[in-house]
GROMACS .gro file of C-alpha atoms in nm:
model
  204
    1MET     CA    1  -3.706   1.933  -3.242
    2VAL     CA    2  -3.565   1.723  -2.967
    3SER     CA    3  -3.860   1.749  -2.680
    4GLY     CA    4  -3.797   1.860  -2.401
    5ILE     CA    5  -4.006   1.656  -2.166
    6GLU     CA    6  -3.837   1.320  -2.315
    7PHE     CA    7  -3.521   1.442  -2.261
    8GLU     CA    8  -3.529   1.446  -1.907
    9TYR     CA    9  -3.621   1.173  -1.887
   10ASP     CA   10  -3.314   0.988  -2.101
   11MET     CA   11  -3.106   1.197  -1.942
   12ASP     CA   12  -3.235   1.107  -1.570
   13ILE     CA   13  -3.254   0.726  -1.672
   14ASP     CA   14  -2.899   0.757  -1.799
   15ILE     CA   15  -2.722   0.946  -1.493
   16ASP     CA   16  -2.925   0.717  -1.251
   17THR     CA   17  -2.759   0.479  -1.393
   18ASP     CA   18  -2.462   0.516  -1.471
   19LEU     CA   19  -2.355   0.593  -1.121
   20ASP     CA   20  -2.467   0.318  -0.976
   21VAL     CA   21  -2.329   0.062  -1.131
   22ASP     CA   22  -1.999   0.318  -1.044
   23ILE     CA   23  -2.042   0.384  -0.751
   24SER     CA   24  -2.192   0.016  -0.625
   25THR     CA   25  -1.915  -0.252  -0.859
   26ASP     CA   26  -1.568   0.073  -0.799
   27GLY     CA   27  -1.589   0.141  -0.368
   28SER     CA   28  -1.633   0.506  -0.462
   29ASN     CA   29  -1.707   0.727  -0.160
   30MET     CA   30  -1.867   0.956  -0.417
   31GLU     CA   31  -2.259   1.081  -0.257
   32PHE     CA   32  -2.514   1.181  -0.476
   33GLN     CA   33  -2.814   1.217  -0.250
   34ASP     CA   34  -2.791   1.621  -0.289
   35VAL     CA   35  -2.722   1.683  -0.582
   36SER     CA   36  -2.839   2.078  -0.522
   37ASN     CA   37  -2.568   2.147  -0.307
   38ALA     CA   38  -2.279   1.814  -0.450
   39GLU     CA   39  -1.920   1.956  -0.490
   40LEU     CA   40  -1.725   1.701  -0.625
   41ASN     CA   41  -1.393   1.685  -0.556
   42LYS     CA   42  -1.002   1.511  -0.602
   43GLU     CA   43  -1.023   1.331  -0.306
   44SER     CA   44  -1.369   1.175  -0.342
   45VAL     CA   45  -1.368   1.125  -0.705
   46VAL     CA   46  -1.018   0.913  -0.705
   47GLY     CA   47  -0.965   0.802  -0.339
   48LYS     CA   48  -0.706   0.701  -0.177
   49ARG     CA   49  -0.612   0.459  -0.338
   50ILE     CA   50  -0.321   0.470  -0.588
   51GLN     CA   51  -0.439   0.332  -0.856
   52PRO     CA   52  -0.506   0.435  -1.211
   53LEU     CA   53  -0.768   0.615  -1.275
   54LYS     CA   54  -1.174   0.511  -1.404
   55TRP     CA   55  -1.289   0.624  -1.765
   56TRP     CA   56  -1.551   0.816  -1.508
   57GLN     CA   57  -1.322   0.904  -1.307
   58ILE     CA   58  -1.090   1.124  -1.608
   59MET     CA   59  -1.420   1.276  -1.801
   60LEU     CA   60  -1.549   1.416  -1.445
   61ILE     CA   61  -1.200   1.571  -1.334
   62TYR     CA   62  -1.142   1.648  -1.676
   63PHE     CA   63  -1.453   1.836  -1.821
   64ASN     CA   64  -1.495   2.015  -1.480
   65PHE     CA   65  -1.758   1.846  -1.290
   66VAL     CA   66  -1.470   1.778  -0.996
   67GLY     CA   67  -1.355   2.080  -0.778
   68LEU     CA   68  -1.678   2.349  -0.877
   69PRO     CA   69  -2.014   2.354  -0.756
   70PHE     CA   70  -2.153   1.997  -0.937
   71MET     CA   71  -2.519   2.134  -1.037
   72PHE     CA   72  -2.329   2.469  -1.163
   73THR     CA   73  -2.114   2.222  -1.388
   74PHE     CA   74  -2.402   2.016  -1.545
   75THR     CA   75  -2.610   2.290  -1.605
   76CYS     CA   76  -2.440   2.469  -1.830
   77PHE     CA   77  -2.392   2.170  -1.993
   78ILE     CA   78  -2.772   2.055  -2.053
   79PHE     CA   79  -2.820   2.426  -2.247
   80ILE     CA   80  -2.465   2.462  -2.451
   81TRP     CA   81  -2.607   2.121  -2.561
   82TRP     CA   82  -2.974   2.187  -2.598
   83PHE     CA   83  -2.899   2.545  -2.754
   84THR     CA   84  -2.591   2.401  -2.945
   85THR     CA   85  -2.921   2.095  -3.092
   86ALA     CA   86  -3.193   2.397  -3.173
   87ILE     CA   87  -3.033   2.586  -3.307
   88THR     CA   88  -2.833   2.396  -3.534
   89THR     CA   89  -3.194   2.165  -3.653
   90ALA     CA   90  -3.272   2.462  -3.683
   91LEU     CA   91  -3.098   2.676  -3.941
   92THR     CA   92  -3.055   2.278  -4.129
   93PHE     CA   93  -3.403   2.183  -4.045
   94THR     CA   94  -3.331   1.863  -3.964
   95TYR     CA   95  -3.510   1.821  -3.570
   96ASP     CA   96  -3.738   1.633  -3.748
   97ASN     CA   97  -3.553   1.364  -3.956
   98PHE     CA   98  -3.236   1.094  -3.809
   99ILE     CA   99  -3.030   1.370  -3.946
  100GLY     CA  100  -3.132   1.549  -3.633
  101PHE     CA  101  -3.094   1.310  -3.360
  102ALA     CA  102  -2.709   1.260  -3.547
  103ILE     CA  103  -2.688   1.675  -3.464
  104MET     CA  104  -2.786   1.580  -3.049
  105ILE     CA  105  -2.555   1.288  -3.040
  106ALA     CA  106  -2.243   1.473  -3.157
  107GLY     CA  107  -2.342   1.796  -2.989
  108PHE     CA  108  -2.341   1.553  -2.662
  109PHE     CA  109  -1.904   1.538  -2.664
  110THR     CA  110  -1.943   1.839  -2.814
  111SER     CA  111  -2.079   1.990  -2.545
  112LEU     CA  112  -1.861   1.886  -2.316
  113PHE     CA  113  -1.591   2.043  -2.451
  114VAL     CA  114  -1.699   2.401  -2.430
  115THR     CA  115  -1.852   2.313  -2.087
  116LYS     CA  116  -1.484   2.338  -2.016
  117ILE     CA  117  -1.410   2.599  -2.210
  118PHE     CA  118  -1.657   2.857  -2.044
  119THR     CA  119  -1.702   2.713  -1.663
  120THR     CA  120  -1.329   2.746  -1.632
  121PRO     CA  121  -1.268   3.039  -1.554
  122PHE     CA  122  -1.530   3.033  -1.274
  123LYS     CA  123  -1.275   2.799  -1.065
  124GLY     CA  124  -1.050   3.083  -0.898
  125PHE     CA  125  -1.419   3.241  -0.844
  126PHE     CA  126  -1.599   2.953  -0.621
  127LYS     CA  127  -1.246   2.825  -0.501
  128ASN     CA  128  -1.316   3.160  -0.247
  129LEU     CA  129  -1.647   3.107  -0.133
  130ASN     CA  130  -1.628   3.007   0.192
  131LYS     CA  131  -1.884   2.698   0.158
  132ASP     CA  132  -1.949   2.562   0.550
  133GLY     CA  133  -2.010   2.987   0.540
  134ASP     CA  134  -1.976   3.163   0.803
  135LYS     CA  135  -1.781   3.009   1.117
  136ALA     CA  136  -1.861   3.108   1.495
  137ILE     CA  137  -1.744   3.361   1.640
  138ASP     CA  138  -1.615   3.228   2.002
  139TYR     CA  139  -1.664   3.545   2.239
  140ILE     CA  140  -1.550   3.362   2.484
  141GLY     CA  141  -1.187   3.528   2.688
  142ARG     CA  142  -1.298   3.862   2.467
  143GLN     CA  143  -1.284   4.281   2.563
  144GLY     CA  144  -1.590   4.561   2.480
  145VAL     CA  145  -1.781   4.801   2.599
  146LEU     CA  146  -2.151   4.833   2.722
  147LEU     CA  147  -2.332   4.966   2.547
  148SER     CA  148  -2.607   5.006   2.822
  149THR     CA  149  -2.673   4.984   3.214
  150ILE     CA  150  -2.628   4.639   3.354
  151SER     CA  151  -2.743   4.556   3.727
  152GLY     CA  152  -2.846   4.243   3.857
  153ASP     CA  153  -3.108   4.113   3.601
  154LYS     CA  154  -3.101   4.314   3.408
  155MET     CA  155  -2.948   4.255   3.003
  156GLY     CA  156  -2.812   4.452   2.814
  157ASN     CA  157  -2.606   4.546   2.450
  158ALA     CA  158  -2.220   4.484   2.419
  159GLU     CA  159  -2.029   4.571   2.173
  160ILE     CA  160  -1.681   4.359   2.038
  161SER     CA  161  -1.485   4.348   1.797
  162ALA     CA  162  -1.372   4.044   1.623
  163ASN     CA  163  -1.185   3.948   1.340
  164GLY     CA  164  -1.202   4.329   1.206
  165ASP     CA  165  -1.580   4.366   1.288
  166SER     CA  166  -1.795   4.482   1.491
  167HIS     CA  167  -2.030   4.311   1.648
  168SER     CA  168  -2.334   4.376   1.988
  169ILE     CA  169  -2.402   4.063   2.103
  170TYR     CA  170  -2.647   4.053   2.525
  171VAL     CA  171  -2.510   4.044   2.811
  172LYS     CA  172  -2.548   4.052   3.139
  173SER     CA  173  -2.343   4.112   3.533
  174LEU     CA  174  -2.150   3.808   3.639
  175ASP     CA  175  -2.239   3.898   3.982
  176GLY     CA  176  -2.510   4.185   3.893
  177HIS     CA  177  -2.343   4.466   4.019
  178GLN     CA  178  -2.417   4.717   3.818
  179LEU     CA  179  -2.177   4.791   3.494
  180ASN     CA  180  -2.223   5.143   3.347
  181TYR     CA  181  -2.304   5.260   2.958
  182GLN     CA  182  -1.911   5.240   2.772
  183ASP     CA  183  -1.791   5.059   3.102
  184LYS     CA  184  -1.479   4.818   2.967
  185ILE     CA  185  -1.573   4.474   2.991
  186LEU     CA  186  -1.469   4.121   2.954
  187ILE     CA  187  -1.676   3.843   2.846
  188ILE     CA  188  -1.638   3.513   3.097
  189LYS     CA  189  -1.862   3.353   3.030
  190GLN     CA  190  -2.136   3.211   2.780
  191SER     CA  191  -2.507   3.198   2.968
  192ALA     CA  192  -2.684   2.840   2.988
  193ASP     CA  193  -2.928   2.884   2.700
  194LYS     CA  194  -2.730   3.023   2.479
  195ASN     CA  195  -2.858   3.372   2.493
  196TYR     CA  196  -2.641   3.625   2.605
  197PHE     CA  197  -2.283   3.604   2.777
  198LEU     CA  198  -2.189   3.668   3.158
  199VAL     CA  199  -1.972   3.956   3.227
  200GLN     CA  200  -1.793   4.182   3.471
  201SER     CA  201  -1.628   4.450   3.514
  202TYR     CA  202  -1.274   4.486   3.337
  203ASN     CA  203  -0.986   4.774   3.349
  204ASP     CA  204  -0.631   4.770   3.161
   0.00000   0.00000   0.00000
């Protein structure tokens, strides 16, 4: 059976070497500074050039390393490769000889195709995820209802409806006049420190 430590060490060397050479010679825009959060897309792999794809570009796209989080696909591939190699060599008692090594090499290519089949259903799932997180809501100009009475420098809460959801924000009277509980208000601007909003009374 192949040692887990030596296996990871070899993979690191191969990946680093191949990617460094390809990136420096082909001038691609691919960046692997944070591989754990990286997601490759066709624009970053293929670029804007109208040229035949390189072999490594075809492989990345075909085996689903493009369009899915890189570490997700890569982890699936490593696990499948390790699992098939371990099971096959254990069943054939070839984990300590040259045949076991040949099985590991053959398993590399087989695992790529199994990984493609396994990860394909996840494309729709990851496509619907908001990878950039929730977008900031622009409260300026929105109407709301006070949840407490405010006046002068006294702050309170207001309920604002945005994008179908209700949000509670800190508010303060724009001119210092008293605004009562359940009064309708209009958000005028945000404070300089971004901690609350200045509001005034609003009547339909």
